[in-house]
Short mmCIF file of C-alpha atoms and ligand atoms in Angstrom, two decimals:
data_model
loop_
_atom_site.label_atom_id
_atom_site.label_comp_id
_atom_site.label_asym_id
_atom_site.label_seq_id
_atom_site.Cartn_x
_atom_site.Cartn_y
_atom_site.Cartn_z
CA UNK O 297 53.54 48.40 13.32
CA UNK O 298 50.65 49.49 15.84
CA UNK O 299 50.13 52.96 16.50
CA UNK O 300 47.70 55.08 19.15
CA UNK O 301 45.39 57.52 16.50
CA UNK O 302 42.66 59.86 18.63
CA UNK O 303 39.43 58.08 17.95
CA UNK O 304 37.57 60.95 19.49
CA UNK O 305 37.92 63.89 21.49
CA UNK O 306 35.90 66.09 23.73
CA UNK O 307 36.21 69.43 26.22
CA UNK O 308 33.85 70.73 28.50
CA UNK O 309 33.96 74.39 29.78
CA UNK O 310 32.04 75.98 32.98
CA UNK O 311 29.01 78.10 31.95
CA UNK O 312 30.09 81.26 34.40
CA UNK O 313 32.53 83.66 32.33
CA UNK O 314 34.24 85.67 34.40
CA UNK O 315 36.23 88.71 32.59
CA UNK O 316 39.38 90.18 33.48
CA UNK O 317 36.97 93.47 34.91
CA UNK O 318 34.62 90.47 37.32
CA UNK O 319 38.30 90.11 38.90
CA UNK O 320 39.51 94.03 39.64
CA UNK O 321 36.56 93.81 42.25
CA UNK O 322 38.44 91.02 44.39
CA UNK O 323 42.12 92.62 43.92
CA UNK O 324 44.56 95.30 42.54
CA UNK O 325 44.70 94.39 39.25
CA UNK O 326 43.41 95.46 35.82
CA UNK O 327 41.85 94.23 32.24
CA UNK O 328 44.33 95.77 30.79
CA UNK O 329 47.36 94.85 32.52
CA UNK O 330 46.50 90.96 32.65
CA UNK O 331 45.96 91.47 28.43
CA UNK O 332 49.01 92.89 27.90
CA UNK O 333 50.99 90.22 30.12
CA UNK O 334 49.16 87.22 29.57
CA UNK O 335 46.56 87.52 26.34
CA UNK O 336 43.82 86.30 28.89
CA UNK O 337 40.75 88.38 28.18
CA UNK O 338 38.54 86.28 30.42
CA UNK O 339 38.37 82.17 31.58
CA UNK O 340 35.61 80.34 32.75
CA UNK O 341 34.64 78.96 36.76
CA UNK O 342 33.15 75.99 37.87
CA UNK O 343 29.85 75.75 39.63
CA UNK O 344 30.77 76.20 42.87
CA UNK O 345 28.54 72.98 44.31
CA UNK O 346 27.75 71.42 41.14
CA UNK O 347 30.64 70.63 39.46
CA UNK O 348 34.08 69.62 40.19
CA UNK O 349 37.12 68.09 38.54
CA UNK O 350 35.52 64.73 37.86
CA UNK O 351 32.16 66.20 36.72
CA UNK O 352 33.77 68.51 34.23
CA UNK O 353 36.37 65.28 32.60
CA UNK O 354 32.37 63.16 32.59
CA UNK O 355 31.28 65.53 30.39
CA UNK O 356 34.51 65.97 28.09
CA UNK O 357 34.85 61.97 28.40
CA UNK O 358 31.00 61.73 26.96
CA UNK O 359 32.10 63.66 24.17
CA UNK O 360 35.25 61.73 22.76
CA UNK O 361 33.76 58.40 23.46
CA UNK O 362 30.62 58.95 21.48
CA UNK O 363 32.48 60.47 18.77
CA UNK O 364 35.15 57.32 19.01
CA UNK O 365 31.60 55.47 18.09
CA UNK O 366 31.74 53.91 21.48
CA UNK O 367 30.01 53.64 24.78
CA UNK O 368 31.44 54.02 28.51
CA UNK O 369 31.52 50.24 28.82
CA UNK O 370 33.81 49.83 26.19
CA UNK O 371 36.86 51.98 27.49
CA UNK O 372 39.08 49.63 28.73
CA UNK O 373 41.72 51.64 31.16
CA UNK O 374 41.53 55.66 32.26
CA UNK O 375 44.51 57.85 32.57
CA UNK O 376 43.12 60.90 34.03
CA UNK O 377 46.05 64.22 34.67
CA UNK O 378 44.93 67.35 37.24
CA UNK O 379 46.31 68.65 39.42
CA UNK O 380 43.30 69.35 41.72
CA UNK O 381 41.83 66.99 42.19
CA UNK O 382 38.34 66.35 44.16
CA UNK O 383 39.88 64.58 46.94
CA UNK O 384 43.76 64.70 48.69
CA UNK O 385 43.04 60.90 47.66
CA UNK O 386 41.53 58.83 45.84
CA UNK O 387 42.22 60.19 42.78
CA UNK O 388 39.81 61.29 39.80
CA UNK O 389 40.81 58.08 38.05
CA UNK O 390 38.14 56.27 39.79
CA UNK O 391 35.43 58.82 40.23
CA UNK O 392 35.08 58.77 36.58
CA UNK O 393 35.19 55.55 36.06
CA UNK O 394 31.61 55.47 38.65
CA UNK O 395 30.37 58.60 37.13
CA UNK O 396 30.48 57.28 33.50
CA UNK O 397 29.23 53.35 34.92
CA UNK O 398 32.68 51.93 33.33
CA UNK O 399 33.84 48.27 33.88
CA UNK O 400 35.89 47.71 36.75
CA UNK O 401 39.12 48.51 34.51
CA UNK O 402 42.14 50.20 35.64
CA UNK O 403 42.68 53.51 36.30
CA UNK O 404 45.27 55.83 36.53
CA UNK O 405 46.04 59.27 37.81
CA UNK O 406 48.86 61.20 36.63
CA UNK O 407 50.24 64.49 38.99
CA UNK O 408 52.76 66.18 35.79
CA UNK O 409 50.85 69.56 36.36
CA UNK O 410 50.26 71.66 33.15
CA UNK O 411 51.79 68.47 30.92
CA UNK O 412 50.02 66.19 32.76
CA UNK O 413 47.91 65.63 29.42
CA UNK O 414 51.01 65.03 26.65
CA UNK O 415 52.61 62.49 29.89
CA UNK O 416 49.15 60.74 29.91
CA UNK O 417 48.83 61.01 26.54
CA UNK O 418 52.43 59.10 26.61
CA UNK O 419 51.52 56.60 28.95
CA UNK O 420 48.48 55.57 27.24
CA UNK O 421 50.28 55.46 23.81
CA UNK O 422 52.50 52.82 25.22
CA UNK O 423 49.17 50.42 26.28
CA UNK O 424 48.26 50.34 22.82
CA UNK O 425 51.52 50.13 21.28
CA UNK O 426 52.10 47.46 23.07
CA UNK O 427 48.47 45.30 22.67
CA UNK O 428 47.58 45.23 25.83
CA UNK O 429 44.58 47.76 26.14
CA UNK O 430 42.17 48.85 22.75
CA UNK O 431 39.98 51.70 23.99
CA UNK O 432 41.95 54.25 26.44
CA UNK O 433 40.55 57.30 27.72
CA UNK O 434 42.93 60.24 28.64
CA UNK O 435 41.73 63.28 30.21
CA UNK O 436 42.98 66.59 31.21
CA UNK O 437 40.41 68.27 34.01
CA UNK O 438 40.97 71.13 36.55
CA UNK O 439 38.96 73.06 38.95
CA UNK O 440 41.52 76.27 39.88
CA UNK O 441 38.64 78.57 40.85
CA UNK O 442 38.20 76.52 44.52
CA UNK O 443 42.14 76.63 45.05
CA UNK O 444 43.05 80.21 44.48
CA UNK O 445 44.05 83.49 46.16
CA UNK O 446 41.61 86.38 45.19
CA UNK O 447 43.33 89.22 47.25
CA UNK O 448 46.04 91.25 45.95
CA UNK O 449 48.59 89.10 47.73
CA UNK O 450 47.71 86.36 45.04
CA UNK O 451 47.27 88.07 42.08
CA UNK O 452 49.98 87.02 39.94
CA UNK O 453 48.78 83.43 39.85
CA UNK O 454 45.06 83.99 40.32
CA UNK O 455 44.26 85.99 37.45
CA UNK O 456 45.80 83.46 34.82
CA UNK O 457 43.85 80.06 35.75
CA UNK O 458 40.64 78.86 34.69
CA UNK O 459 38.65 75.84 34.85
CA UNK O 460 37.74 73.14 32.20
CA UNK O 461 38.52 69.48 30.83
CA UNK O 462 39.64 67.62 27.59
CA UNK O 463 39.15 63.84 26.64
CA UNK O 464 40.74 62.06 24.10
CA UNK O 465 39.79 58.26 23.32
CA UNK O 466 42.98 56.35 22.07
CA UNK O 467 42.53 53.28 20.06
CA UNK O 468 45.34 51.13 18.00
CA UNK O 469 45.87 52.19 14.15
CA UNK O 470 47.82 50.31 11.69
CA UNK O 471 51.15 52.31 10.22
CA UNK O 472 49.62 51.93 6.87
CA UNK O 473 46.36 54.58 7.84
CA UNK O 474 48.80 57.16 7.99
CA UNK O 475 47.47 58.35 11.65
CA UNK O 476 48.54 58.10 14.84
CA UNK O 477 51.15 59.07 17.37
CA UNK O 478 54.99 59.36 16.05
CA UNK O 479 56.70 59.48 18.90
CA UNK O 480 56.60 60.94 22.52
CA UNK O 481 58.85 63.01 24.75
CA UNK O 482 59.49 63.58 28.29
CA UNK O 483 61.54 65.42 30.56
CA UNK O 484 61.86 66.87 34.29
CA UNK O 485 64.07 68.38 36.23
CA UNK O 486 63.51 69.01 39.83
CA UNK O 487 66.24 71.60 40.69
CA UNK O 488 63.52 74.16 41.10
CA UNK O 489 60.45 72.27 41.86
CA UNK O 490 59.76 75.06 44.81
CA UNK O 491 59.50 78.04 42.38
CA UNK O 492 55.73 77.22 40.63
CA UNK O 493 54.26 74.78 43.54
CA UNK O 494 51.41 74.09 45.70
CA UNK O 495 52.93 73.28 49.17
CA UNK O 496 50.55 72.66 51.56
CA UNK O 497 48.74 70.19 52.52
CA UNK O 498 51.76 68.07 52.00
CA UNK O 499 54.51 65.75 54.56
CA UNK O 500 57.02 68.62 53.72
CA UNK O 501 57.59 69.52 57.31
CA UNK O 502 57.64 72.99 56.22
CA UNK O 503 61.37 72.72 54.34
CA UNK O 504 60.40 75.29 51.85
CA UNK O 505 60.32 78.41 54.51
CA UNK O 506 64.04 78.86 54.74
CA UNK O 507 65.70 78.92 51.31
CA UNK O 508 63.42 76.18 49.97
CA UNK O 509 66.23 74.00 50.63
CA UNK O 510 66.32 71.18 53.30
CA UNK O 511 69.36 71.80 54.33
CA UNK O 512 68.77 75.40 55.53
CA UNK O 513 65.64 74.57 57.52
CA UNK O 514 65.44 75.39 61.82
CA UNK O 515 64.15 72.78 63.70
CA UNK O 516 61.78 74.96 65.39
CA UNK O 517 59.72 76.21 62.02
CA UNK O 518 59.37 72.36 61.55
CA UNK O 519 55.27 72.02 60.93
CA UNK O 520 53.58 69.12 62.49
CA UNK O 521 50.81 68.83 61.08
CA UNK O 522 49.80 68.13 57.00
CA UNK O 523 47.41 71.30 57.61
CA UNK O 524 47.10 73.61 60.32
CA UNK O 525 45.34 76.64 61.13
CA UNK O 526 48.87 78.78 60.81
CA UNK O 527 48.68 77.52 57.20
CA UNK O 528 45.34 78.99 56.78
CA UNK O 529 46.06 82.14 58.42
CA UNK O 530 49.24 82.65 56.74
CA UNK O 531 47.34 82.09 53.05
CA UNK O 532 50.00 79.22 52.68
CA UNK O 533 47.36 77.11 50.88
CA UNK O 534 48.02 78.13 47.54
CA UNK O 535 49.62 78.01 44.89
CA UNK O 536 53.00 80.22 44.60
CA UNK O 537 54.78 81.13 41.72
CA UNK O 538 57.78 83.24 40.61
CA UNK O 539 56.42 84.17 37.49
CA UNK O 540 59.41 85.80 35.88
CA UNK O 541 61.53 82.99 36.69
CA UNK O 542 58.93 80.73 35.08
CA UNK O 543 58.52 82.55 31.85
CA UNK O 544 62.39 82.34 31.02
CA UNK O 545 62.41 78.68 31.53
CA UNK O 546 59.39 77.99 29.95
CA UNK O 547 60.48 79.86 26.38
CA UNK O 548 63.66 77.70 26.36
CA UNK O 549 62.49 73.96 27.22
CA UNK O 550 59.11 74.81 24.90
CA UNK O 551 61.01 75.28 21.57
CA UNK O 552 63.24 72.41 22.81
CA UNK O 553 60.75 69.87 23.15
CA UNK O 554 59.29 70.65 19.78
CA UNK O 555 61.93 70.53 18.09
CA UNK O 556 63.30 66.94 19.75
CA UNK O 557 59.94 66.14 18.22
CA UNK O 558 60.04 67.24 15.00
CA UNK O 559 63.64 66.05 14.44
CA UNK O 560 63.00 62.50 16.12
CA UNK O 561 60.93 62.11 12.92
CA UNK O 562 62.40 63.75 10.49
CA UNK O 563 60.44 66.72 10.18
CA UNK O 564 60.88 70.92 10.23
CA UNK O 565 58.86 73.33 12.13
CA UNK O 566 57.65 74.49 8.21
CA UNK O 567 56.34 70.92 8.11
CA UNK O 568 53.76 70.99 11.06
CA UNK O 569 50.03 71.88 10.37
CA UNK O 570 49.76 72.71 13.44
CA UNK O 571 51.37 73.60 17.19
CA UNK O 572 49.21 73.02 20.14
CA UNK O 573 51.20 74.89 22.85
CA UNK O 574 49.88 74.18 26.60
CA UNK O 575 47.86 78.24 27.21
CA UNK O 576 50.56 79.04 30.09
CA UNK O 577 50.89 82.52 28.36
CA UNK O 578 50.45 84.17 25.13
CA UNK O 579 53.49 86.20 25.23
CA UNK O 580 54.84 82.04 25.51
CA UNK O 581 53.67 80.94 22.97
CA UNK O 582 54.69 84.28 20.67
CA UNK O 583 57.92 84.20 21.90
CA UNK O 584 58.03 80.13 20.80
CA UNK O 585 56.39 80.94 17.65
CA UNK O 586 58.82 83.55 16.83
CA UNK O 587 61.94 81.12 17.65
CA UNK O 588 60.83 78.20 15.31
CA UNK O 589 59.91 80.53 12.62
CA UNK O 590 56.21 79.25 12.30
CA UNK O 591 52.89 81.28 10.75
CA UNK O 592 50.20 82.58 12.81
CA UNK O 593 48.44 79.86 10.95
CA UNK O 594 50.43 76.96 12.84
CA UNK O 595 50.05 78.04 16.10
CA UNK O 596 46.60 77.41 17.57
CA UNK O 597 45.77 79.40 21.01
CA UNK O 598 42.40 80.34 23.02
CA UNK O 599 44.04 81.16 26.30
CA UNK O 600 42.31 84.52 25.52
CA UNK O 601 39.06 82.63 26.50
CA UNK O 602 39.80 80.26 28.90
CA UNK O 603 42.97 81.36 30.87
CA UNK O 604 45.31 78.41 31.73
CA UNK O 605 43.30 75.28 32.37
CA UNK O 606 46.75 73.35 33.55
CA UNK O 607 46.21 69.41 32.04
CA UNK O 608 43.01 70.25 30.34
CA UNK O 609 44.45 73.11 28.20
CA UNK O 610 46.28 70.88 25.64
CA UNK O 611 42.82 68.88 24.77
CA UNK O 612 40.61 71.99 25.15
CA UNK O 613 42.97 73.62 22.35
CA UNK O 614 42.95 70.23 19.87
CA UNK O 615 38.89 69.80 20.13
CA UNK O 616 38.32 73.76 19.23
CA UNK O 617 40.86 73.08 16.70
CA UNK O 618 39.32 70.06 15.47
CA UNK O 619 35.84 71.44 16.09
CA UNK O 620 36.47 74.91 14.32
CA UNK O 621 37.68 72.18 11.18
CA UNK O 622 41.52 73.37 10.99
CA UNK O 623 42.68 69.64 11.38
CA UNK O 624 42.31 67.48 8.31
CA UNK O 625 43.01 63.77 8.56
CA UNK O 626 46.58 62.87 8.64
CA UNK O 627 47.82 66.68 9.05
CA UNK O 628 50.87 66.73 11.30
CA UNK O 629 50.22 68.42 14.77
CA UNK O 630 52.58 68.64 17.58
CA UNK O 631 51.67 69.03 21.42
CA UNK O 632 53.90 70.58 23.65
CA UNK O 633 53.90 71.48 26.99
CA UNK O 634 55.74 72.27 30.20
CA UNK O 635 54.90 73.26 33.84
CA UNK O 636 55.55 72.47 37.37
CA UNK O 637 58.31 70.21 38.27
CA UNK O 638 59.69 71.14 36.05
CA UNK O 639 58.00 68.95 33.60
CA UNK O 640 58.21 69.37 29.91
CA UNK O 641 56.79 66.49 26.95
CA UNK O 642 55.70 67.30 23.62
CA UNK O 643 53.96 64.58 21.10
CA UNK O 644 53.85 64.89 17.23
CA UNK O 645 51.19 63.12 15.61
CA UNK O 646 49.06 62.57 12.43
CA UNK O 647 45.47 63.77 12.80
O1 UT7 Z 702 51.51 77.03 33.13
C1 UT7 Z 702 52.64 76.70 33.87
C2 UT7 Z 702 53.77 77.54 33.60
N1 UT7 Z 702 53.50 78.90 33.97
C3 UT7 Z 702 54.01 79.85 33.25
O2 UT7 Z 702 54.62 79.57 32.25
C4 UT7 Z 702 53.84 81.29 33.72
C5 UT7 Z 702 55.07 82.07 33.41
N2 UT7 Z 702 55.04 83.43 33.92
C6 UT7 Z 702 54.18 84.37 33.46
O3 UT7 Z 702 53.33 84.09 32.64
C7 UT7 Z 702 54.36 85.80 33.94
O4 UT7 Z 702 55.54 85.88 34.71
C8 UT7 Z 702 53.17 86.35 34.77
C9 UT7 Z 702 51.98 86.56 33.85
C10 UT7 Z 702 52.81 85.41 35.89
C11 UT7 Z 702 53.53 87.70 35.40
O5 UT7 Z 702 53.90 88.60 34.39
P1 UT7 Z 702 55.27 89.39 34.48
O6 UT7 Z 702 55.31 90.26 33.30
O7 UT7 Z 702 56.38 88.40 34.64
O8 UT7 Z 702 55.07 90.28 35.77
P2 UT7 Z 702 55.90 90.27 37.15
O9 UT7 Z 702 55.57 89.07 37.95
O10 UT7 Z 702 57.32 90.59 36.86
O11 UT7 Z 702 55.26 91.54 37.87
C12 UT7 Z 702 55.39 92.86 37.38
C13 UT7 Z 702 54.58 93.80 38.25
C14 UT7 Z 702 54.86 93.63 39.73
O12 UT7 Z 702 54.75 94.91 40.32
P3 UT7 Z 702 56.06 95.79 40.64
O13 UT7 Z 702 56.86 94.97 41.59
O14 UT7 Z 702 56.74 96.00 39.33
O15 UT7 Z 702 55.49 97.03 41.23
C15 UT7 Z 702 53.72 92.80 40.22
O16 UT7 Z 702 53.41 93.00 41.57
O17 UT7 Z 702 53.19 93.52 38.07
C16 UT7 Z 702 52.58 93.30 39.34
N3 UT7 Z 702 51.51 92.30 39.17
C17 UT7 Z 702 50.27 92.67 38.83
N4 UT7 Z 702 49.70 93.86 38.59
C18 UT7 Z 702 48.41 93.88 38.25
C19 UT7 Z 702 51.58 90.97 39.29
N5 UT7 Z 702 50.36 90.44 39.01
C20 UT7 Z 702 49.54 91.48 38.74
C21 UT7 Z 702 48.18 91.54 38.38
N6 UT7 Z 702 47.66 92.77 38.14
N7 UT7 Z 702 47.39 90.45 38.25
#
């Protein structure tokens, strides 16, 4: 049987560190609240000119595929996840593909939000399960720092993201190496897709103003337009969130996911070398430490440093745990992550 092993893996971070201090001079907030709630002590942003989604994911991308012992020419399809991205359309998919002088192979952009990367990751695992594709790069990239509200209004969301990007180059391995991807597994469920979402620009006629449900909405607060000044004006160009209502989803479908995992293959939390939780919160990924019983030692997190880079987060977390030497071959690690959507998908692998 052919399995999907990472051949090589990369991140890229943003020079400019901006701490939790850089942001009390924008809005009402403090270092020591956004510690105690989130863990973040500071994240990194983006050149504002020079670099973008598809710059950062070039330079992560460079990474893995040299250390998969390859060159650009020899990826064979792309699956890139962000959620903002450097243009409404086309996606990143294809800007990478010029900026790293690829063949004209397919490629692919995935919209899952913060597990964007483990549904890439999944999609790509599937290509080379299947025989059809040898070399697949899958990337996690965002750019939050262009997209965000930096008055007190927007505070709750704005203090937590950060910028970045993770590559990972997937390539087939027999059963018999002992490496590779397990298994897979993905979930959504839409019933609340309004309560951690980025409405405008979008076709949604402006639904989401009256009980964020379709049925409620008056014909005359229809919008006509997929951006209009009144969008601007009213700062509805960002993202909103209902934080609290977030968290208490999040702790329940994280453990869930991880454990569908583990079981799936047979396995016990006390079996994992390691957890790589998507950085949506510290106090998260406590509270899901806690729950499956596991050792500081099997949770890896660096949200403190980076905030939450969305899709990039999960491969920014497995290269500094690779780079820092924690994996070993073959060790058993499981992703996990869940987000907007609501999406949730967790992978357990062997190093
Ligand atoms: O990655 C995708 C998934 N995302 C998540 O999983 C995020 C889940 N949610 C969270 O991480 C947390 O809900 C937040 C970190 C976003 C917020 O923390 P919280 O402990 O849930 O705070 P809260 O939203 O309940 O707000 C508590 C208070 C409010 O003030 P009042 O009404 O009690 O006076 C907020 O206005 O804290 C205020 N607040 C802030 N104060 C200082 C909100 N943001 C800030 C801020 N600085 N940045």
């Amino acid at each position: 049987m052919i399995r999907s092993k990472i051949a090589g893996i990369g991140m890229y971070v943003p020079e400019k560190v901006v701490s939790n201090h850089e942001l009390t001079k924008y809005m009402d907030t403090s270092d020591e609240w956004i510690q105690e709630r989130t863990g973040i002590k500071e994240r990194r942003y983006a050149h504002r000119t020079k670099e973008t989604t598809t710059t950062m994911a070039a330079e992560a991308s460079k990474i893995a595929i040299e250390r998969a012992g390859l060159i650009p020419s020899d990826i064979d399809f792309i699956v890139f996840a962000t959620l903002s991205p450097d243009y409404y359309f086309p996606g990143c998919g294809v800007l990478l593909q010029r900026a790293l002088g690829m063949k004209t192979i397919g490629a692919l952009d995935v919209r899952n939000q913060c597990s964007g990367f483990v549904y890439a990751l999944s999609v790509a695992d599937q290509y080379i399960k299947t025989g059809m594709y040898k070399n697949v790069l899958v990337v996690g990239s965002e750019k939050h720092s262009f997209a965000l509200d930096f008055s007190t209004r927007g505070r709750n969301v704005s203090v937590i993201f950060g910028d970045g990007a993770g590559a990972v180059v997937l390539q087939p391995a027999e059963e018999e190496e002992g490496r590779g991807i397990l298994s897979t597994h993905l979930h959504s469920d839409g019933t609340e897709a309004e309560i951690l979402a980025m409405y405008n620009p979008g076709t949604h006629a402006n639904y989401w103003v009256k009980d964020r449900t379709l049925a409620n909405f008056n014909e005359a607060e229809i919008g006509e337009m997929f951006i209009s000044h009144e969008m601007i004006d009213k700062a509805q160009i960002f993202p909103y969130m209902d934080g609290p209502a977030v968290f208490k989803i999040a702790v329940e479908k994280f453990p869930e996911v991880i454990l569908e995992a583990l079981h799936a293959n047979g396995y016990q939390p006390a079996d994992l070398k390691l957890l790589i939780p998507h950085q949506a919160n510290l106090r998260i990924s406590q509270f899901v430490q806690k729950k499956l019983g596991l050792r500081d030692d099997q949770v890896f997190n660096n949200i403190q440093y980076y905030g939450n880079t969305t899709a990039a987060s999960v491969p920014i977390a497995l290269c500094e745990a690779y780079e820092k030497g924690i994996l070993k071959e073959k060790d058993l690690v499981c992703l996990a992550a869940f987000g907007s959507g609501f999406t949730w998908a967790s992978a357990l692998l062997h190093w």
